Amino acid sequence: MKRTVILGALTAAGFAAGAASAATLDDVKARGTLNCGVATGVPGFAAPDSSGEWAGFDVAVCRAVAAATLGDPSAVEFVPTTGKTRFTALASGEVDMLARNTTWTFSRDVDLKFEFVGVNYYDGQGFMVPKELGVSSAKELDGATVCIQTGTTTELNLADYFRVNGMSYEPVPIETNAEAQQQYLAGACDVYTTDASGLAATRATFEVPTDHAILPEIISKEPLGPLVRHGDNEWGDIVRWTLNALIAAEEYGVTSANIDEMLGGTDNPEINRLLGTEGNLGEMFGLESDWAVHAIKVGGNYGEIFARHIGEDTPIGLARGLNAQYRDGGILYAPPFR
Amino acid sequence: MTDLSYVRTEMLPERDPPISTSGVIGWIRANLFDGISNSVLTIASLAFIYWVLSHFIPWFWSPTWNGSSLGNCREMIGAAGKEGGACWGVINERWPQILFGFYPEELRWRPILAFVLMFVALIPILFNMISRRWNWFLLALVLFAAVSFVGSGVIAVLVQIVLAVTMAYVGWQIVTTKGADRADQIKAGAKRLPNPLLFSAAFVFIMPWLLWGGTIWTPLAAAFGFGVGWGAFRLVSPKFGDLAGLILGVVTTFVWWLVLTGPVASGLNGVLPVGLEPVQSRNFGGLLLSVTIGVVAISVSLPLGIVLALGRQSDLMLVKWMSVGFIEFIRGVPLITLLFVASFLLNVFMPPGTNFDIILRVIIMATLFSAAYIAEVVRGGLAALPKGQYEAADALGLDYWKAQRLIIMPQALKISIPGIVSTFIGLFKDTTLVSIIGLLDPIGLSNSIRADTAWNGVVWELYGFIAFLFFILTFSMSRYSMYLERRLRTDHR
């Protein structure tokens, strides 16, 4: 009897959880901080520095959203999540949004009841091999031993790729990227496979990076993007259009350097609407008219953020590739601000 | 008769033992080269030790303490003309983070003070070798150091003066009155200093306040909960018996804590706001997190485990089956599962906005886990006692609690010391499992540190440093248990 009462109370609480999570924006404003789920550490994407300040490409999205909603890029509580805890943290309301190298897939979007608001990095799975093996294409990897992180989409992609190409492989299951580096360097596997951005970051740490080659084949699509819960479309809109504002700012040439100048008014009405000097876009989703200005001022536009955290001048050294604006041969294409 | 004698009449002078059986050489012969197989083993072991050290020491002895990144370290190692070596720059830059996590830098004196005070609080419990006067002197000294370090302004000076006077007075007494004279004085009815265990009890409430901050009324109100429970016990037990009083006392205490402590504390804080700057649990990390979880879980799980062990042996059917059920359930489940429950299930079940602290959840799970094991270890001690001890206690006319307190438990716990301490060491090391649910303990932080592009690829240095920190703590625990066994040994071996 007692137990059923407790279970009943818990169930009721659970329903209350579903019902009460409607207005995330109000919660965030009342709290004064944005709870943003990030990775516990992915080079270039999310890492704390020695004084505990989080920085990185994913972290920049959190800060932009905090700036857009609260006007303060430091009003963010970063909640480190692992691959296992990230979805529960978001579903339970512990975090308001997740910006954590999460691949947008059908089942995560539909079955887990999340809403991917866009893509901030188009990644794909690649292979790294020592040059001394003389392999120049992933098609030549028949019979190779492969270091592979367990429990990720990369494991499934690998199996699919080798099956489609009629090849066999021997998996060496590993848990973390650090372990993978050690195993690969120790020669426990011929090939290391993970997202291409991760391969680049890993290779950059080797004593002689040029001894290792990243093969040209990219065997999967890994669109990584921020996500929010189902059931609060207004909040989803805010995160989506903050990301779009960063991308659009690059397209229109709005940078952290010239934004103050542009606030004085420009000839381009699209820029004016984006920066809130014309129209009432901010008002439509309950924010100040200069929400995008705050977001862009934090770390600049998408291109600036990219260059600072993972671009070619950083140790990670990623080229823009697919992540260039559509005019420059990439697939970044922000819908119009109108 | 000839003057022949077959018996020596004078003693031969003593001679040194042969050099091969005495001194260093003798020891080496007896212990290392005693026979062919032992000699072979010795040489093989020496070769192995040499092999390990010849790899380890050049790696360890690396001029990279000021390295700013892994690449920078490699340049330094190259410049020193070495093949390879450790990159200690990462430890130099990140050791405060590994110790304190994200705890605000200007507030780090608080965990340090809590840690030092913990020893002051533990001394009267763990060791019986220092006197009351020394204990209070030590406390005043620690507080004096803390106030001089962080305090400023008139109040700090006043507090310093009070502490200095206390120290001078107690110190003067210690110096002038010898221990034996003091014992005579006490026998003659001299006033003693209060029992330092009072501070140990208060520390239970001081520690969370120092670590988490907030208003001082919360720990005071929480401490008052014990008073409430005691009052209820005194009120009820004369009329309805001890058991009813005990149950009601526990229930009222919990009701006070869960329902009334918050409002009372915030109300009092409204009247007289005194407190420390609050620190979010999320900012706890590194060794601070491990030690916090470990210390709280250890100190709560021991009494809980003893109660469970007694409950398992109880004649009351309900108590017995509840204890057995709890112990067997918890022992049948891996700790990591309990941590997942703490992290996921509770999160989903609780209404949003209820901020049930994640560290508190983890501490509760670790405590329950360890209590179940302690219960079984203590039960082993209870089982090892001859039945005569129980019967003797009964024959003396002691009631259940007195028999337990005076006769059974002192012996059973003494037998269980090695098992208890092993469980605690295991628990302390298991705290690193929290990295799997996204809390940044030292292991979790090592991953975050590697995510800094400067240190990506640094593995052994971080793990080695963390292992060193854990070794210091677990080794001290193990040495303490051996000390305790020696101290409590009553047989004549």
CSV table of N, CA and C in Angstrom, one decimal, chain B residues 111-195:
chain,number,residue,atom,x,y,z
B,111,PRO,N,37.6,24.9,1.6
B,111,PRO,CA,37.8,23.5,1.7
B,111,PRO,C,39.1,23.1,2.4
B,112,ILE,N,40.1,24.0,2.3
B,112,ILE,CA,41.4,23.7,3.0
B,112,ILE,C,41.2,23.7,4.5
B,113,LEU,N,40.5,24.7,4.9
B,113,LEU,CA,40.2,24.8,6.4
B,113,LEU,C,39.4,23.7,6.8
B,114,ALA,N,38.3,23.3,6.0
B,114,ALA,CA,37.5,22.2,6.4
B,114,ALA,C,38.3,20.9,6.5
B,115,PHE,N,39.3,20.7,5.6
B,115,PHE,CA,40.1,19.5,5.6
B,115,PHE,C,41.0,19.5,6.8
B,116,VAL,N,41.6,20.7,7.2
B,116,VAL,CA,42.5,20.7,8.4
B,116,VAL,C,41.6,20.5,9.6
B,117,LEU,N,40.5,21.2,9.7
B,117,LEU,CA,39.6,21.1,10.8
B,117,LEU,C,39.1,19.6,11.0
B,118,MET,N,39.0,18.9,9.8
B,118,MET,CA,38.6,17.5,9.9
B,118,MET,C,39.5,16.7,10.8
B,119,PHE,N,40.8,17.0,10.6
B,119,PHE,CA,41.8,16.3,11.4
B,119,PHE,C,41.7,16.6,12.9
B,120,VAL,N,41.5,17.9,13.1
B,120,VAL,CA,41.3,18.3,14.5
B,120,VAL,C,40.1,17.6,15.1
B,121,ALA,N,39.0,17.5,14.3
B,121,ALA,CA,37.8,16.8,14.8
B,121,ALA,C,38.0,15.3,14.9
B,122,LEU,N,38.9,14.8,14.1
B,122,LEU,CA,39.1,13.3,14.1
B,122,LEU,C,40.0,12.9,15.2
B,123,ILE,N,40.9,13.8,15.6
B,123,ILE,CA,42.0,13.3,16.5
B,123,ILE,C,41.4,12.7,17.8
B,124,PRO,N,40.4,13.3,18.5
B,124,PRO,CA,39.9,12.6,19.7
B,124,PRO,C,39.2,11.3,19.4
B,125,ILE,N,38.7,11.2,18.1
B,125,ILE,CA,38.0,9.9,17.8
B,125,ILE,C,39.0,8.9,17.4
B,126,LEU,N,40.0,9.2,16.6
B,126,LEU,CA,40.9,8.2,16.0
B,126,LEU,C,42.1,7.9,16.9
B,127,PHE,N,42.6,8.9,17.6
B,127,PHE,CA,43.7,8.6,18.5
B,127,PHE,C,43.4,9.0,19.9
B,128,ASN,N,43.9,8.3,20.9
B,128,ASN,CA,43.7,8.7,22.2
B,128,ASN,C,45.0,9.1,22.9
B,129,MET,N,45.9,9.6,22.0
B,129,MET,CA,47.2,9.9,22.6
B,129,MET,C,47.4,11.4,23.0
B,130,ILE,N,46.5,12.3,22.6
B,130,ILE,CA,46.7,13.6,23.0
B,130,ILE,C,45.6,14.1,23.9
B,131,SER,N,46.0,15.0,24.8
B,131,SER,CA,45.1,15.4,25.9
B,131,SER,C,44.1,16.4,25.4
B,132,ARG,N,43.1,16.6,26.2
B,132,ARG,CA,42.1,17.6,25.9
B,132,ARG,C,42.7,19.0,25.6
B,133,ARG,N,43.6,19.3,26.5
B,133,ARG,CA,44.2,20.6,26.5
B,133,ARG,C,44.9,20.8,25.1
B,134,TRP,N,45.7,19.8,24.7
B,134,TRP,CA,46.3,19.9,23.4
B,134,TRP,C,45.3,20.0,22.3
B,135,ASN,N,44.2,19.3,22.4
B,135,ASN,CA,43.3,19.3,21.3
B,135,ASN,C,42.7,20.7,21.1
B,136,TRP,N,42.3,21.3,22.2
B,136,TRP,CA,41.7,22.7,22.1
B,136,TRP,C,42.8,23.7,21.7
B,137,PHE,N,44.0,23.5,22.1
B,137,PHE,CA,45.1,24.3,21.7
B,137,PHE,C,45.2,24.3,20.2
B,138,LEU,N,45.2,23.0,19.7
B,138,LEU,CA,45.3,22.8,18.2
B,138,LEU,C,44.2,23.5,17.5
B,139,LEU,N,43.0,23.4,18.0
B,139,LEU,CA,41.9,24.0,17.3
B,139,LEU,C,42.0,25.5,17.2
B,140,ALA,N,42.4,26.1,18.4
B,140,ALA,CA,42.6,27.5,18.4
B,140,ALA,C,43.7,27.9,17.4
B,141,LEU,N,44.8,27.1,17.4
B,141,LEU,CA,45.9,27.4,16.4
B,141,LEU,C,45.4,27.4,15.0
B,142,VAL,N,44.6,26.4,14.6
B,142,VAL,CA,44.1,26.3,13.2
B,142,VAL,C,43.2,27.5,12.9
B,143,LEU,N,42.3,27.8,13.8
B,143,LEU,CA,41.4,28.9,13.6
B,143,LEU,C,42.2,30.2,13.5
B,144,PHE,N,43.2,30.3,14.4
B,144,PHE,CA,44.0,31.6,14.3
B,144,PHE,C,44.7,31.7,13.0
B,145,ALA,N,45.3,30.6,12.5
B,145,ALA,CA,45.9,30.6,11.2
B,145,ALA,C,44.9,31.0,10.1
B,146,ALA,N,43.7,30.4,10.2
B,146,ALA,CA,42.7,30.7,9.1
B,146,ALA,C,42.3,32.1,9.2
B,147,VAL,N,42.1,32.7,10.4
B,147,VAL,CA,41.7,34.1,10.4
B,147,VAL,C,42.8,35.0,10.0
B,148,SER,N,44.0,34.7,10.3
B,148,SER,CA,45.1,35.6,9.9
B,148,SER,C,45.2,35.5,8.4
B,149,PHE,N,44.9,34.3,7.8
B,149,PHE,CA,45.1,34.2,6.4
B,149,PHE,C,44.0,34.9,5.6
B,150,VAL,N,42.7,34.8,6.0
B,150,VAL,CA,41.6,35.3,5.2
B,150,VAL,C,41.0,36.5,5.8
B,151,GLY,N,41.1,36.7,7.1
B,151,GLY,CA,40.3,37.7,7.7
B,151,GLY,C,40.9,39.1,7.5
B,152,SER,N,40.1,40.1,7.7
B,152,SER,CA,40.6,41.5,7.7
B,152,SER,C,39.6,42.3,8.4
B,153,GLY,N,40.0,43.5,8.9
B,153,GLY,CA,39.1,44.4,9.6
B,153,GLY,C,39.1,44.2,11.1
B,154,VAL,N,38.3,44.9,11.8
B,154,VAL,CA,38.3,45.0,13.2
B,154,VAL,C,37.9,43.6,13.8
B,155,ILE,N,36.8,43.0,13.2
B,155,ILE,CA,36.3,41.8,13.8
B,155,ILE,C,37.4,40.7,13.8
B,156,ALA,N,38.1,40.6,12.6
B,156,ALA,CA,39.2,39.6,12.5
B,156,ALA,C,40.3,39.8,13.6
B,157,VAL,N,40.6,41.1,13.8
B,157,VAL,CA,41.6,41.4,14.8
B,157,VAL,C,41.1,41.0,16.2
B,158,LEU,N,39.9,41.3,16.5
B,158,LEU,CA,39.3,40.9,17.8
B,158,LEU,C,39.3,39.4,17.9
B,159,VAL,N,38.9,38.7,16.9
B,159,VAL,CA,38.9,37.2,16.9
B,159,VAL,C,40.3,36.7,17.1
B,160,GLN,N,41.2,37.3,16.4
B,160,GLN,CA,42.6,36.9,16.6
B,160,GLN,C,43.1,37.1,18.0
B,161,ILE,N,42.7,38.2,18.6
B,161,ILE,CA,43.2,38.5,20.0
B,161,ILE,C,42.6,37.4,20.9
B,162,VAL,N,41.3,37.1,20.8
B,162,VAL,CA,40.6,36.1,21.6
B,162,VAL,C,41.4,34.8,21.5
B,163,LEU,N,41.6,34.4,20.2
B,163,LEU,CA,42.2,33.1,20.0
B,163,LEU,C,43.7,33.1,20.5
B,164,ALA,N,44.4,34.2,20.4
B,164,ALA,CA,45.7,34.3,20.9
B,164,ALA,C,45.8,34.1,22.4
B,165,VAL,N,44.8,34.8,23.0
B,165,VAL,CA,44.8,34.7,24.5
B,165,VAL,C,44.5,33.3,24.9
B,166,THR,N,43.5,32.7,24.2
B,166,THR,CA,43.2,31.3,24.5
B,166,THR,C,44.4,30.4,24.4
B,167,MET,N,45.1,30.6,23.3
B,167,MET,CA,46.2,29.7,23.0
B,167,MET,C,47.3,29.9,24.1
B,168,ALA,N,47.5,31.2,24.5
B,168,ALA,CA,48.5,31.5,25.5
B,168,ALA,C,48.1,30.9,26.8
B,169,TYR,N,46.9,31.0,27.2
B,169,TYR,CA,46.4,30.4,28.5
B,169,TYR,C,46.6,28.9,28.5
B,170,VAL,N,46.0,28.3,27.4
B,170,VAL,CA,46.0,26.8,27.4
B,170,VAL,C,47.5,26.3,27.3
B,171,GLY,N,48.2,27.0,26.4
B,171,GLY,CA,49.6,26.7,26.2
B,171,GLY,C,50.4,26.8,27.5
B,172,TRP,N,50.2,27.9,28.3
B,172,TRP,CA,50.9,28.1,29.6
B,172,TRP,C,50.5,26.9,30.5
B,173,GLN,N,49.3,26.6,30.5
B,173,GLN,CA,48.9,25.5,31.4
B,173,GLN,C,49.6,24.2,31.0
B,174,ILE,N,49.6,23.9,29.7
B,174,ILE,CA,50.2,22.7,29.2
B,174,ILE,C,51.7,22.7,29.7
B,175,VAL,N,52.4,23.8,29.5
B,175,VAL,CA,53.8,23.9,29.8
B,175,VAL,C,54.0,23.7,31.3
B,176,THR,N,53.2,24.4,32.1
B,176,THR,CA,53.5,24.5,33.5
B,176,THR,C,53.0,23.2,34.3
B,177,THR,N,51.9,22.7,33.9
B,177,THR,CA,51.4,21.5,34.6
B,177,THR,C,51.7,20.3,33.9
B,178,LYS,N,52.4,19.4,34.5
B,178,LYS,CA,52.7,18.1,33.8
B,178,LYS,C,51.5,17.2,33.8
B,179,GLY,N,51.5,16.3,32.9
B,179,GLY,CA,50.3,15.4,32.8
B,179,GLY,C,49.9,14.7,34.1
B,180,ALA,N,50.9,14.2,34.8
B,180,ALA,CA,50.6,13.5,36.0
B,180,ALA,C,50.0,14.4,37.1
B,181,ASP,N,50.5,15.6,37.2
B,181,ASP,CA,50.0,16.6,38.2
B,181,ASP,C,48.6,17.0,37.8
B,182,ARG,N,48.4,17.1,36.5
B,182,ARG,CA,47.0,17.4,36.0
B,182,ARG,C,46.0,16.4,36.4
B,183,ALA,N,46.5,15.1,36.2
B,183,ALA,CA,45.6,14.0,36.6
B,183,ALA,C,45.2,14.1,38.1
B,184,ASP,N,46.2,14.5,38.9
B,184,ASP,CA,45.9,14.6,40.4
B,184,ASP,C,44.9,15.8,40.6
B,185,GLN,N,45.1,16.9,39.9
B,185,GLN,CA,44.2,18.0,40.0
B,185,GLN,C,42.8,17.6,39.7
B,186,ILE,N,42.7,16.8,38.5
B,186,ILE,CA,41.3,16.5,38.1
B,186,ILE,C,40.7,15.6,39.2
B,187,LYS,N,41.5,14.7,39.7
B,187,LYS,CA,41.0,13.8,40.8
B,187,LYS,C,40.5,14.6,42.0
B,188,ALA,N,41.2,15.7,42.2
B,188,ALA,CA,40.9,16.6,43.3
B,188,ALA,C,39.7,17.5,43.0
B,189,GLY,N,39.2,17.4,41.8
B,189,GLY,CA,38.0,18.1,41.4
B,189,GLY,C,38.2,19.4,40.6
B,190,ALA,N,39.4,19.5,40.0
B,190,ALA,CA,39.6,20.7,39.2
B,190,ALA,C,38.7,20.7,38.0
B,191,LYS,N,38.4,21.9,37.5
B,191,LYS,CA,37.5,21.9,36.3
B,191,LYS,C,38.3,21.6,35.1
B,192,ARG,N,37.7,20.6,34.3
B,192,ARG,CA,38.3,20.2,33.1
B,192,ARG,C,37.9,21.1,31.9
B,193,LEU,N,38.7,21.1,30.9
B,193,LEU,CA,38.2,21.7,29.6
B,193,LEU,C,37.1,20.8,29.1
B,194,PRO,N,36.2,21.4,28.3
B,194,PRO,CA,35.1,20.6,27.7
B,194,PRO,C,35.7,19.4,26.8
B,195,ASN,N,34.9,18.4,26.7
B,195,ASN,CA,35.4,17.3,25.8
B,195,ASN,C,35.5,17.7,24.4
